Amino acid sequence: MPGLCSRRSGRRARPAWPFLVLMAAVALLAAACSSPGTPTPPGPTTAAASAGPAKAVIPPDTRAGAQLRWLIAAVAHLPMSGAQVRAHFDAPFLAQVSPAMLNQALQGATGVKLLSIQVSEPSMLVAIVSTSGVIPRAQVALAVDSQGLISGLRISPATTAPVPATWAGVNAALRTVAPQVRLLVANVSSGSCQPVDSIDPATAAPLGSAFKLYVLDALGHAVASGKVHWNQPLTVTAQLKSLPSGELQDQPDGTQISVQDTAAKMISISDNTAANMLINLVGRPAVEAALTTTGMADPALDRPFLTTRELFILKLDQWPALADRYIAANQAGRQALLASTIDRAPLPAVAAAQAWTTPRDLNSLEWFASANDICRAYTSLAALARRPGLSPIGQVLSLNDGGLQLDPAEWKTTWFKGGSEPGVLTLTYLATTRTGQSYVVTVLAENPSQPINEGTAAPVMLSAIKGAFTLAARR
C-alpha cells in the first residue's frame, strides 16, 4: 500500500516522543512504521548468549529489565486494562499512545520469549525476542523515566540475513529481492553525492512513501522563508484524511496538531494524512518546486504531485477506469481531472485497500525518482537541517532508523524513509559516523507483475544496506 510508513540522544536521555510498532505487521519495516520512541543505544553493547531450549535468558535486574519482564508477561494476557497500562507507562507516552492503541498494536505478539539482551543500562535496554506471530524474531528497545515507568518503546523486526562483506555480495543479495533493483551508495560528506557503488542509479522507479522526503524539503523551505512555523497548529479535516498507514486518519475532524509533530508523524510512522496536511499547507506547487531545487533529473514524472488520498482514489475507486483516464491525460488534463473528479470523490474504504494485493500501474501511476535523485534529496535536506531554525528536519528524519540498527559505537545518526505498495519496496538512508562522514544508501526494488514478499525481502535488503554502510565507511 502506498504511503506506508530514534532520535539519538545523550545517555539516559528520554526518547524524543513515544510510539511503538505492531509486531504482527510485516509491512511496517518498508513502510517506516517502526518506532520513533526509543533512542538508539548510546553506549557499548552488553550481549547475552542466544537463548536455546535448555537455557533461559532472563531480563537484567534493572528498572528497564523489570519493565521488560512485566511487558512480556502482560502480552500473554491481552487486553491490558487502562489502570494496568497507566501503572507501567509514563504520562508523556500515554499522551500519544492510548491503552487501546497499545493493546491493538500488541495483538500480534503471541508466544513471546526472550532470546537475548543486546544492550543493558539502568534506564534502557535492547532485547531480541521470538514470537509465534508473523515476525518470528523482533528487537525490543525499551527506556524508562526517573520513576521507572516506560517512557519509550520500539519494536521492530530483527534482521537475520547475513551481512555481505564485499560489494559484490551487497549487489548480489539485492538482486535476489526483485526483478528490478536500483542502488546507490554515495559519500555525501562534502554536500554532494559521490558514488561508491551502484546498480542502475539513474533510472527512475516507483517510490511508495519515500516521496515524503520531497514534502519535508518543501516544508523546510517554507519555514526558512517565514511562511510557516514549526509550532503552527494544523487541523485534521475530512477532506485531508487518507487511509493508513498512520494514525491521524482516526482523529476527530477539528483535531489540532503542530507542524513539527505533523512532520514527525509523516516521516517516522509514514502517516498519510500528515503528508496530505503538509502538502495542503505549503501548496502543491511548492512540493513540485522541491523536485527541481533538489536536483531531480525528470521532475515532470511527478507533476501533478499527488497526495496520498488522490493516489488511493486512483488505484481503488472505479479501478481501472478512472486510473486509465488519468494516465492517458497530459499534465493539464490530469490537473483538471484532479479538480473536477478525484478531489471530489469520497475516500475509499479500508477494505478496498486491503483487497489491493497485486501491482497496479507501477510504471505510470505512482511517485517516481531515481536512486541518484533520492541521494540529492537527502543532501538538500541535510543542508536545510544545518540552517538556523531548521534542526527539526534532522530530528524528524532520525526518529526512526528503519530497523537498520547500525553499531552506535561507530554511527551517531541514522535518517530513514521507506515506502511500499504491492510490487514496490523502497529503503533509503543517510547515516553519519562518529567521525563526521556521511553516506546515503538507497535501494529501490520493483516487481511490476507480482507483489514483493516483504517478509523475506526486507531482511535481505536491510542486511545488504548495513553491509554497504560498513564497506563505505572503511574506504
Short mmCIF file of C-alpha atoms in Angstrom, two decimals:
data_model
loop_
_atom_site.label_atom_id
_atom_site.label_comp_id
_atom_site.label_asym_id
_atom_site.label_seq_id
_atom_site.Cartn_x
_atom_site.Cartn_y
_atom_site.Cartn_z
CA MET A 1 0.00 0.00 0.00
CA PRO A 2 1.47 3.39 -0.88
CA GLY A 3 2.48 5.83 1.78
CA LEU A 4 3.03 3.15 4.34
CA CYS A 5 5.37 4.37 6.99
CA SER A 6 15.28 7.11 17.01
CA ARG A 7 16.24 10.05 17.60
CA ARG A 8 19.73 9.73 19.02
CA SER A 9 20.27 11.48 22.28
CA GLY A 10 22.67 11.52 25.15
CA ARG A 11 22.99 8.71 27.62
CA ARG A 12 19.82 8.19 29.63
CA ALA A 13 18.00 10.94 27.76
CA ARG A 14 14.30 10.32 27.29
CA PRO A 15 13.06 9.44 23.81
CA ALA A 16 12.04 12.30 21.56
CA TRP A 17 8.44 11.11 21.54
CA PRO A 18 6.97 7.71 22.25
CA PHE A 19 5.41 5.24 19.92
CA LEU A 20 5.56 1.57 19.14
CA VAL A 21 5.30 -0.76 16.22
CA LEU A 22 2.86 -3.53 15.52
CA MET A 23 4.89 -6.69 15.78
CA ALA A 24 2.39 -8.52 13.57
CA ALA A 25 2.74 -6.21 10.58
CA VAL A 26 5.48 -7.34 8.24
CA ALA A 27 4.97 -4.25 6.10
CA LEU A 28 5.91 -1.98 8.98
CA LEU A 29 9.56 -2.18 8.03
CA ALA A 30 9.32 -0.98 4.48
CA ALA A 31 6.61 1.42 5.46
CA ALA A 32 8.73 3.14 8.03
CA CYS A 33 6.25 2.25 10.68
CA SER A 34 8.80 1.44 13.27
CA SER A 35 9.01 3.31 16.46
CA PRO A 36 10.49 6.73 16.95
CA GLY A 37 10.13 6.04 20.62
CA THR A 38 13.41 4.73 21.90
CA PRO A 39 16.83 6.18 21.18
CA THR A 40 19.48 4.10 19.50
CA PRO A 41 21.62 2.62 22.28
CA PRO A 42 24.15 5.28 23.20
CA GLY A 43 26.84 3.16 24.77
CA PRO A 44 28.67 -0.14 24.45
CA THR A 45 26.52 -3.18 23.99
CA THR A 46 26.21 -5.96 26.51
CA ALA A 47 25.30 -9.09 24.63
CA ALA A 48 23.92 -12.21 26.21
CA ALA A 49 24.04 -15.62 24.63
CA SER A 50 21.10 -16.52 22.44
CA ALA A 51 18.51 -18.49 24.26
CA GLY A 52 18.34 -22.18 23.41
CA PRO A 53 15.91 -24.84 24.51
CA ALA A 54 17.99 -25.73 27.53
CA LYS A 55 19.00 -22.26 28.68
CA ALA A 56 16.61 -19.47 29.62
CA VAL A 57 17.50 -15.80 29.30
CA ILE A 58 16.11 -13.52 31.99
CA PRO A 59 15.78 -9.73 31.95
CA PRO A 60 18.52 -7.82 33.79
CA ASP A 61 17.98 -6.72 37.38
CA THR A 62 17.38 -3.07 36.46
CA ARG A 63 14.35 -0.79 36.26
CA ALA A 64 14.28 -1.30 32.50
CA GLY A 65 14.66 -5.05 32.96
CA ALA A 66 11.76 -5.14 35.39
CA GLN A 67 9.51 -3.42 32.86
CA LEU A 68 10.58 -5.82 30.10
CA ARG A 69 9.72 -8.73 32.38
CA TRP A 70 6.31 -7.22 33.04
CA LEU A 71 5.68 -6.45 29.35
CA ILE A 72 6.42 -9.99 28.20
CA ALA A 73 4.06 -11.37 30.83
CA ALA A 74 1.35 -8.81 30.07
CA VAL A 75 1.37 -9.53 26.34
CA ALA A 76 0.36 -13.10 27.12
CA HIS A 77 -2.87 -11.85 28.74
CA LEU A 78 -4.19 -9.10 26.48
CA PRO A 79 -6.03 -6.81 26.64
CA MET A 80 -4.37 -4.86 29.41
CA SER A 81 -6.67 -2.67 31.48
CA GLY A 82 -6.28 1.08 31.42
CA ALA A 83 -5.18 1.03 35.05
CA GLN A 84 -2.55 -1.59 34.29
CA VAL A 85 -1.15 0.42 31.41
CA ARG A 86 -1.06 3.64 33.45
CA ALA A 87 0.82 1.83 36.19
CA HIS A 88 3.67 0.99 33.80
CA PHE A 89 3.87 3.81 31.20
CA ASP A 90 4.62 7.46 31.92
CA ALA A 91 2.27 10.34 31.14
CA PRO A 92 4.12 11.71 28.07
CA PHE A 93 3.99 8.26 26.46
CA LEU A 94 0.29 7.85 27.21
CA ALA A 95 -0.43 11.33 25.90
CA GLN A 96 0.33 9.93 22.45
CA VAL A 97 -0.32 6.20 22.80
CA SER A 98 -3.60 5.30 24.50
CA PRO A 99 -4.20 1.96 26.27
CA ALA A 100 -6.46 0.97 23.38
CA MET A 101 -3.75 1.73 20.83
CA LEU A 102 -1.22 -0.20 22.88
CA ASN A 103 -3.46 -3.25 23.10
CA GLN A 104 -4.22 -3.13 19.39
CA ALA A 105 -0.58 -2.83 18.42
CA LEU A 106 0.49 -5.75 20.59
CA GLN A 107 -2.23 -8.17 19.49
CA GLY A 108 0.03 -9.96 17.03
CA ALA A 109 2.78 -10.54 19.60
CA THR A 110 1.90 -14.05 20.72
CA GLY A 111 4.14 -16.56 22.45
CA VAL A 112 6.85 -14.00 23.21
CA LYS A 113 10.11 -15.44 24.55
CA LEU A 114 13.25 -13.57 25.48
CA LEU A 115 16.23 -14.75 23.38
CA SER A 116 18.99 -12.31 24.25
CA ILE A 117 19.86 -8.95 25.77
CA GLN A 118 21.86 -6.83 23.35
CA VAL A 119 22.19 -3.68 25.44
CA SER A 120 21.59 -3.23 29.15
CA GLU A 121 21.76 0.02 31.09
CA PRO A 122 19.81 1.03 34.21
CA SER A 123 17.27 3.09 32.27
CA MET A 124 17.23 1.37 28.88
CA LEU A 125 17.76 -1.96 27.20
CA VAL A 126 17.59 -3.63 23.81
CA ALA A 127 16.48 -7.25 23.60
CA ILE A 128 15.77 -9.86 20.95
CA VAL A 129 12.58 -11.87 21.39
CA SER A 130 10.90 -14.64 19.46
CA THR A 131 7.19 -14.69 18.71
CA SER A 132 4.78 -17.13 17.14
CA GLY A 133 3.26 -14.34 15.06
CA VAL A 134 4.11 -13.16 11.53
CA ILE A 135 7.51 -11.79 12.60
CA PRO A 136 9.41 -14.70 14.19
CA ARG A 137 12.14 -12.53 15.76
CA ALA A 138 11.85 -8.94 16.90
CA GLN A 139 14.06 -6.35 18.53
CA VAL A 140 12.55 -4.61 21.56
CA ALA A 141 14.11 -1.33 22.68
CA LEU A 142 12.68 -0.02 25.95
CA ALA A 143 13.50 3.07 28.01
CA VAL A 144 12.24 4.11 31.44
CA ASP A 145 12.00 7.50 33.14
CA SER A 146 13.40 8.51 36.52
CA GLN A 147 10.43 6.84 38.23
CA GLY A 148 10.96 3.56 36.42
CA LEU A 149 7.93 3.98 34.12
CA ILE A 150 8.22 3.12 30.44
CA SER A 151 8.93 6.31 28.50
CA GLY A 152 9.80 4.81 25.13
CA LEU A 153 9.15 1.55 23.32
CA ARG A 154 10.30 0.43 19.90
CA ILE A 155 9.51 -2.99 18.45
CA SER A 156 10.91 -3.86 15.03
CA PRO A 157 11.84 -6.97 13.06
CA ALA A 158 15.23 -8.44 13.92
CA THR A 159 17.27 -8.95 10.79
CA THR A 160 18.54 -12.48 10.27
CA ALA A 161 20.09 -12.38 6.78
CA PRO A 162 23.91 -12.45 6.69
CA VAL A 163 25.58 -9.08 6.22
CA PRO A 164 27.61 -9.06 2.97
CA ALA A 165 31.31 -8.35 3.42
CA THR A 166 32.04 -7.30 -0.19
CA TRP A 167 30.46 -5.00 -2.75
CA ALA A 168 29.83 -7.99 -4.98
CA GLY A 169 27.97 -9.61 -2.08
CA VAL A 170 25.88 -6.48 -1.49
CA ASN A 171 24.86 -6.27 -5.13
CA ALA A 172 24.17 -9.99 -5.46
CA ALA A 173 21.97 -10.02 -2.36
CA LEU A 174 19.91 -7.06 -3.52
CA ARG A 175 19.36 -8.55 -6.97
CA THR A 176 17.57 -11.51 -5.35
CA VAL A 177 14.69 -9.47 -3.91
CA ALA A 178 13.01 -8.30 -7.14
CA PRO A 179 13.40 -8.36 -10.92
CA GLN A 180 14.29 -4.67 -10.96
CA VAL A 181 16.59 -3.22 -8.29
CA ARG A 182 18.25 0.18 -8.25
CA LEU A 183 21.00 1.01 -5.79
CA LEU A 184 23.19 3.96 -4.96
CA VAL A 185 25.79 4.09 -2.22
CA ALA A 186 27.33 7.56 -2.04
CA ASN A 187 29.58 9.61 0.20
CA VAL A 188 27.74 12.88 0.87
CA SER A 189 30.17 14.35 3.40
CA SER A 190 31.04 17.21 1.04
CA GLY A 191 27.40 18.10 0.41
CA SER A 192 27.14 16.33 -2.93
CA CYS A 193 26.68 12.69 -3.92
CA GLN A 194 29.99 10.95 -4.63
CA PRO A 195 29.12 7.42 -5.83
CA VAL A 196 30.78 4.46 -4.15
CA ASP A 197 28.69 1.59 -5.54
CA SER A 198 25.57 1.44 -7.70
CA ILE A 199 23.11 -0.58 -9.75
CA ASP A 200 21.26 1.41 -12.43
CA PRO A 201 21.14 4.53 -10.21
CA ALA A 202 19.88 6.96 -12.88
CA THR A 203 16.67 5.13 -13.81
CA ALA A 204 13.53 6.48 -12.14
CA ALA A 205 11.46 3.97 -10.20
CA PRO A 206 8.27 3.99 -8.10
CA LEU A 207 8.96 5.16 -4.56
CA GLY A 208 5.99 4.45 -2.32
CA SER A 209 6.18 6.68 0.74
CA ALA A 210 9.73 7.83 0.10
CA PHE A 211 8.07 10.71 -1.81
CA LYS A 212 7.57 12.28 1.62
CA LEU A 213 11.21 13.38 1.57
CA TYR A 214 10.19 15.98 -1.04
CA VAL A 215 7.28 17.16 1.09
CA LEU A 216 9.68 17.61 4.01
CA ASP A 217 12.08 19.56 1.80
CA ALA A 218 9.29 21.89 0.68
CA LEU A 219 8.25 22.33 4.30
CA GLY A 220 11.81 23.22 5.27
CA HIS A 221 11.91 25.96 2.66
CA ALA A 222 8.53 27.27 3.81
CA VAL A 223 9.81 27.52 7.38
CA ALA A 224 13.06 29.15 6.22
CA SER A 225 11.08 31.82 4.36
CA GLY A 226 8.95 32.58 7.41
CA LYS A 227 5.72 31.46 5.75
CA VAL A 228 5.35 28.53 8.15
CA HIS A 229 6.38 27.98 11.78
CA TRP A 230 7.16 24.67 13.46
CA ASN A 231 4.71 25.30 16.31
CA GLN A 232 1.95 26.49 13.98
CA PRO A 233 -1.23 24.44 14.56
CA LEU A 234 -2.73 22.41 11.73
CA THR A 235 -6.25 20.99 11.70
CA VAL A 236 -7.29 17.46 10.76
CA THR A 237 -10.20 17.66 8.30
CA ALA A 238 -12.26 15.07 6.48
CA GLN A 239 -11.02 16.30 3.10
CA LEU A 240 -7.38 15.76 4.10
CA LYS A 241 -7.80 12.34 5.69
CA SER A 242 -6.28 9.35 3.97
CA LEU A 243 -6.01 5.61 4.52
CA PRO A 244 -3.37 4.03 6.74
CA SER A 245 -0.51 3.90 7.43
CA GLY A 246 -0.63 6.45 10.20
CA GLU A 247 -3.00 7.47 12.94
CA LEU A 248 -4.26 10.96 12.15
CA GLN A 249 -6.97 9.49 9.93
CA ASP A 250 -8.56 8.15 13.13
CA GLN A 251 -8.63 11.52 14.89
CA PRO A 252 -11.87 13.54 15.04
CA ASP A 253 -12.25 16.30 12.49
CA GLY A 254 -11.03 19.51 14.05
CA THR A 255 -8.15 17.87 15.94
CA GLN A 256 -5.17 20.21 16.01
CA ILE A 257 -1.50 19.23 15.81
CA SER A 258 1.61 21.33 15.34
CA VAL A 259 3.52 21.47 12.06
CA GLN A 260 6.54 19.80 13.67
CA ASP A 261 4.50 16.94 15.13
CA THR A 262 2.73 16.50 11.79
CA ALA A 263 6.11 16.24 10.04
CA ALA A 264 7.31 13.79 12.66
CA LYS A 265 4.32 11.55 12.03
CA MET A 266 4.68 11.83 8.25
CA ILE A 267 8.27 10.60 8.37
CA SER A 268 8.56 8.32 11.39
CA ILE A 269 5.28 6.41 11.13
CA SER A 270 4.63 7.37 7.50
CA ASP A 271 1.31 8.97 8.34
CA ASN A 272 -0.52 9.51 5.04
CA THR A 273 -2.94 12.06 6.45
CA ALA A 274 0.00 14.02 7.86
CA ALA A 275 1.53 14.11 4.37
CA ASN A 276 -1.72 15.46 2.92
CA MET A 277 -1.90 18.12 5.62
CA LEU A 278 1.62 19.34 4.87
CA ILE A 279 1.09 19.32 1.09
CA ASN A 280 -2.05 21.38 1.70
CA LEU A 281 -0.11 23.72 3.98
CA VAL A 282 2.78 24.52 1.64
CA GLY A 283 0.81 24.02 -1.59
CA ARG A 284 1.25 21.51 -4.39
CA PRO A 285 3.38 23.95 -6.45
CA ALA A 286 5.89 24.23 -3.59
CA VAL A 287 6.37 20.47 -3.44
CA GLU A 288 6.71 20.36 -7.23
CA ALA A 289 9.32 23.11 -6.97
CA ALA A 290 11.23 20.97 -4.46
CA LEU A 291 11.60 18.31 -7.13
CA THR A 292 13.60 20.78 -9.19
CA THR A 293 15.55 22.50 -6.43
CA THR A 294 16.75 19.17 -5.02
CA GLY A 295 18.09 18.24 -8.45
CA MET A 296 15.62 15.63 -9.71
CA ALA A 297 16.57 14.64 -13.26
CA ASP A 298 12.99 14.41 -14.58
CA PRO A 299 10.56 16.27 -12.29
CA ALA A 300 7.80 16.04 -14.90
CA LEU A 301 7.29 12.42 -13.81
CA ASP A 302 5.76 13.71 -10.57
CA ARG A 303 3.60 16.54 -11.89
CA PRO A 304 0.92 16.94 -10.75
CA PHE A 305 2.36 15.86 -7.40
CA LEU A 306 -0.30 13.58 -5.96
CA THR A 307 -1.50 13.49 -2.38
CA THR A 308 -1.88 10.07 -0.77
CA ARG A 309 -5.65 10.49 -0.83
CA GLU A 310 -5.56 11.10 -4.58
CA LEU A 311 -3.43 8.06 -5.24
CA PHE A 312 -5.70 5.85 -3.14
CA ILE A 313 -8.72 7.07 -5.10
CA LEU A 314 -6.98 6.49 -8.42
CA LYS A 315 -5.91 2.96 -7.52
CA LEU A 316 -9.05 1.92 -5.65
CA ASP A 317 -12.06 3.86 -6.98
CA GLN A 318 -13.55 2.57 -10.24
CA TRP A 319 -10.36 0.66 -10.86
CA PRO A 320 -9.03 0.70 -13.54
CA ALA A 321 -11.31 3.09 -15.48
CA LEU A 322 -10.51 6.25 -13.51
CA ALA A 323 -6.81 5.45 -13.43
CA ASP A 324 -6.78 4.87 -17.18
CA ARG A 325 -8.35 8.30 -17.77
CA TYR A 326 -5.73 9.94 -15.58
CA ILE A 327 -2.80 8.11 -17.16
CA ALA A 328 -3.95 8.96 -20.69
CA ALA A 329 -4.18 12.69 -19.95
CA ASN A 330 -1.37 15.24 -20.25
CA GLN A 331 -0.29 17.30 -17.24
CA ALA A 332 -3.01 19.92 -17.71
CA GLY A 333 -5.62 17.23 -18.23
CA ARG A 334 -4.51 15.41 -15.12
CA GLN A 335 -4.73 18.61 -13.10
CA ALA A 336 -8.25 19.19 -14.39
CA LEU A 337 -9.28 15.62 -13.57
CA LEU A 338 -7.97 16.01 -10.03
CA ALA A 339 -10.01 19.18 -9.52
CA SER A 340 -13.20 18.02 -11.20
CA THR A 341 -13.42 14.40 -10.13
CA ILE A 342 -10.72 12.89 -7.96
CA ASP A 343 -10.58 15.57 -5.27
CA ARG A 344 -14.38 15.44 -5.00
CA ALA A 345 -14.56 11.67 -4.62
CA PRO A 346 -15.04 10.08 -1.20
CA LEU A 347 -12.12 8.30 0.40
CA PRO A 348 -12.27 4.55 -0.41
CA ALA A 349 -12.94 2.13 2.42
CA VAL A 350 -10.07 0.43 4.19
CA ALA A 351 -11.44 -2.89 2.93
CA ALA A 352 -10.78 -1.77 -0.64
CA ALA A 353 -7.14 -1.13 0.19
CA GLN A 354 -6.87 -4.49 1.92
CA ALA A 355 -8.13 -6.16 -1.26
CA TRP A 356 -5.39 -4.45 -3.29
CA THR A 357 -2.76 -7.20 -3.28
CA THR A 358 -1.21 -7.11 -6.76
CA PRO A 359 0.72 -4.37 -8.62
CA ARG A 360 -1.34 -1.68 -10.31
CA ASP A 361 0.23 0.62 -12.91
CA LEU A 362 3.57 0.81 -11.14
CA ASN A 363 5.29 2.47 -14.08
CA SER A 364 2.61 5.08 -14.76
CA LEU A 365 0.75 5.87 -11.54
CA GLU A 366 2.97 6.44 -8.50
CA TRP A 367 5.64 8.83 -7.27
CA PHE A 368 8.93 8.43 -9.13
CA ALA A 369 12.61 9.17 -8.57
CA SER A 370 15.94 7.51 -9.27
CA ALA A 371 18.44 6.45 -6.62
CA ASN A 372 20.54 9.45 -7.72
CA ASP A 373 17.53 11.73 -7.19
CA ILE A 374 16.94 10.40 -3.67
CA CYS A 375 20.58 10.97 -2.78
CA ARG A 376 20.31 14.58 -3.92
CA ALA A 377 17.10 14.98 -1.90
CA TYR A 378 18.95 13.83 1.20
CA THR A 379 21.82 16.25 0.61
CA SER A 380 19.28 19.05 0.22
CA LEU A 381 17.60 18.09 3.48
CA ALA A 382 20.97 17.87 5.24
CA ALA A 383 21.85 21.37 4.07
CA LEU A 384 18.49 22.68 5.24
CA ALA A 385 18.83 20.98 8.64
CA ARG A 386 22.08 22.86 9.27
CA ARG A 387 20.41 26.24 8.81
CA PRO A 388 19.24 28.24 11.86
CA GLY A 389 15.78 27.22 12.98
CA LEU A 390 15.62 24.12 10.77
CA SER A 391 17.14 21.50 13.09
CA PRO A 392 13.70 19.81 13.44
CA ILE A 393 14.30 18.41 9.93
CA GLY A 394 17.13 16.27 11.25
CA GLN A 395 15.18 15.39 14.36
CA VAL A 396 12.20 14.22 12.32
CA LEU A 397 14.33 12.11 9.99
CA SER A 398 16.20 10.42 12.83
CA LEU A 399 13.17 9.40 14.88
CA ASN A 400 13.03 6.04 13.12
CA ASP A 401 16.12 4.14 11.92
CA GLY A 402 14.03 1.82 9.75
CA GLY A 403 15.27 -1.28 11.59
CA LEU A 404 18.84 -0.78 10.32
CA GLN A 405 20.42 -0.88 13.79
CA LEU A 406 23.87 0.37 12.83
CA ASP A 407 26.54 -0.03 15.52
CA PRO A 408 26.14 3.03 17.79
CA ALA A 409 29.83 2.88 18.65
CA GLU A 410 30.59 3.81 15.03
CA TRP A 411 27.48 5.66 13.83
CA LYS A 412 25.93 8.66 15.59
CA THR A 413 22.81 9.34 13.47
CA THR A 414 20.64 7.47 11.01
CA TRP A 415 18.00 9.12 8.82
CA PHE A 416 15.41 6.91 7.17
CA LYS A 417 12.41 6.91 4.88
CA GLY A 418 10.94 3.90 3.17
CA GLY A 419 7.89 3.07 1.14
CA SER A 420 5.91 0.24 -0.35
CA GLU A 421 2.87 -0.84 -2.26
CA PRO A 422 2.24 -4.19 -3.97
CA GLY A 423 5.28 -4.67 -6.21
CA VAL A 424 7.32 -1.83 -4.63
CA LEU A 425 9.75 -1.86 -1.72
CA THR A 426 11.93 1.19 -1.08
CA LEU A 427 14.50 1.71 1.69
CA THR A 428 16.54 4.93 1.84
CA TYR A 429 19.03 6.05 4.48
CA LEU A 430 21.52 8.76 5.33
CA ALA A 431 23.85 7.83 8.18
CA THR A 432 26.73 9.73 9.76
CA THR A 433 29.72 8.21 11.51
CA ARG A 434 31.10 9.44 14.80
CA THR A 435 33.97 10.96 12.83
CA GLY A 436 31.53 13.06 10.79
CA GLN A 437 31.48 11.18 7.49
CA SER A 438 28.01 10.87 5.93
CA TYR A 439 26.76 8.30 3.45
CA VAL A 440 23.50 7.69 1.61
CA VAL A 441 22.30 4.21 0.70
CA THR A 442 19.15 3.98 -1.44
CA VAL A 443 17.53 0.76 -2.65
CA LEU A 444 14.51 0.80 -4.98
CA ALA A 445 13.05 -2.68 -5.57
CA GLU A 446 10.28 -3.22 -8.10
CA ASN A 447 8.28 -6.16 -9.43
CA PRO A 448 5.61 -4.95 -11.87
CA SER A 449 3.96 -8.37 -12.19
CA GLN A 450 3.58 -9.60 -8.61
CA PRO A 451 3.91 -8.35 -5.03
CA ILE A 452 7.28 -8.44 -3.31
CA ASN A 453 7.30 -10.75 -0.30
CA GLU A 454 8.39 -8.19 2.28
CA GLY A 455 8.79 -10.83 4.97
CA THR A 456 11.71 -12.35 3.07
CA ALA A 457 12.88 -9.34 1.03
CA ALA A 458 13.16 -6.75 3.82
CA PRO A 459 15.70 -8.68 5.96
CA VAL A 460 17.87 -9.28 2.88
CA MET A 461 17.70 -5.62 1.92
CA LEU A 462 18.46 -4.46 5.46
CA SER A 463 21.48 -6.72 5.77
CA ALA A 464 22.79 -5.65 2.36
CA ILE A 465 22.31 -1.97 3.28
CA LYS A 466 24.09 -2.49 6.58
CA GLY A 467 26.94 -4.12 4.69
CA ALA A 468 27.03 -1.20 2.26
CA PHE A 469 27.33 1.35 5.06
CA THR A 470 30.11 -0.69 6.69
CA LEU A 471 32.05 -1.04 3.45
CA ALA A 472 31.63 2.62 2.52
CA ALA A 473 32.88 3.82 5.89
CA ARG A 474 36.00 1.66 5.62
CA ARG A 475 37.09 3.03 2.26
#
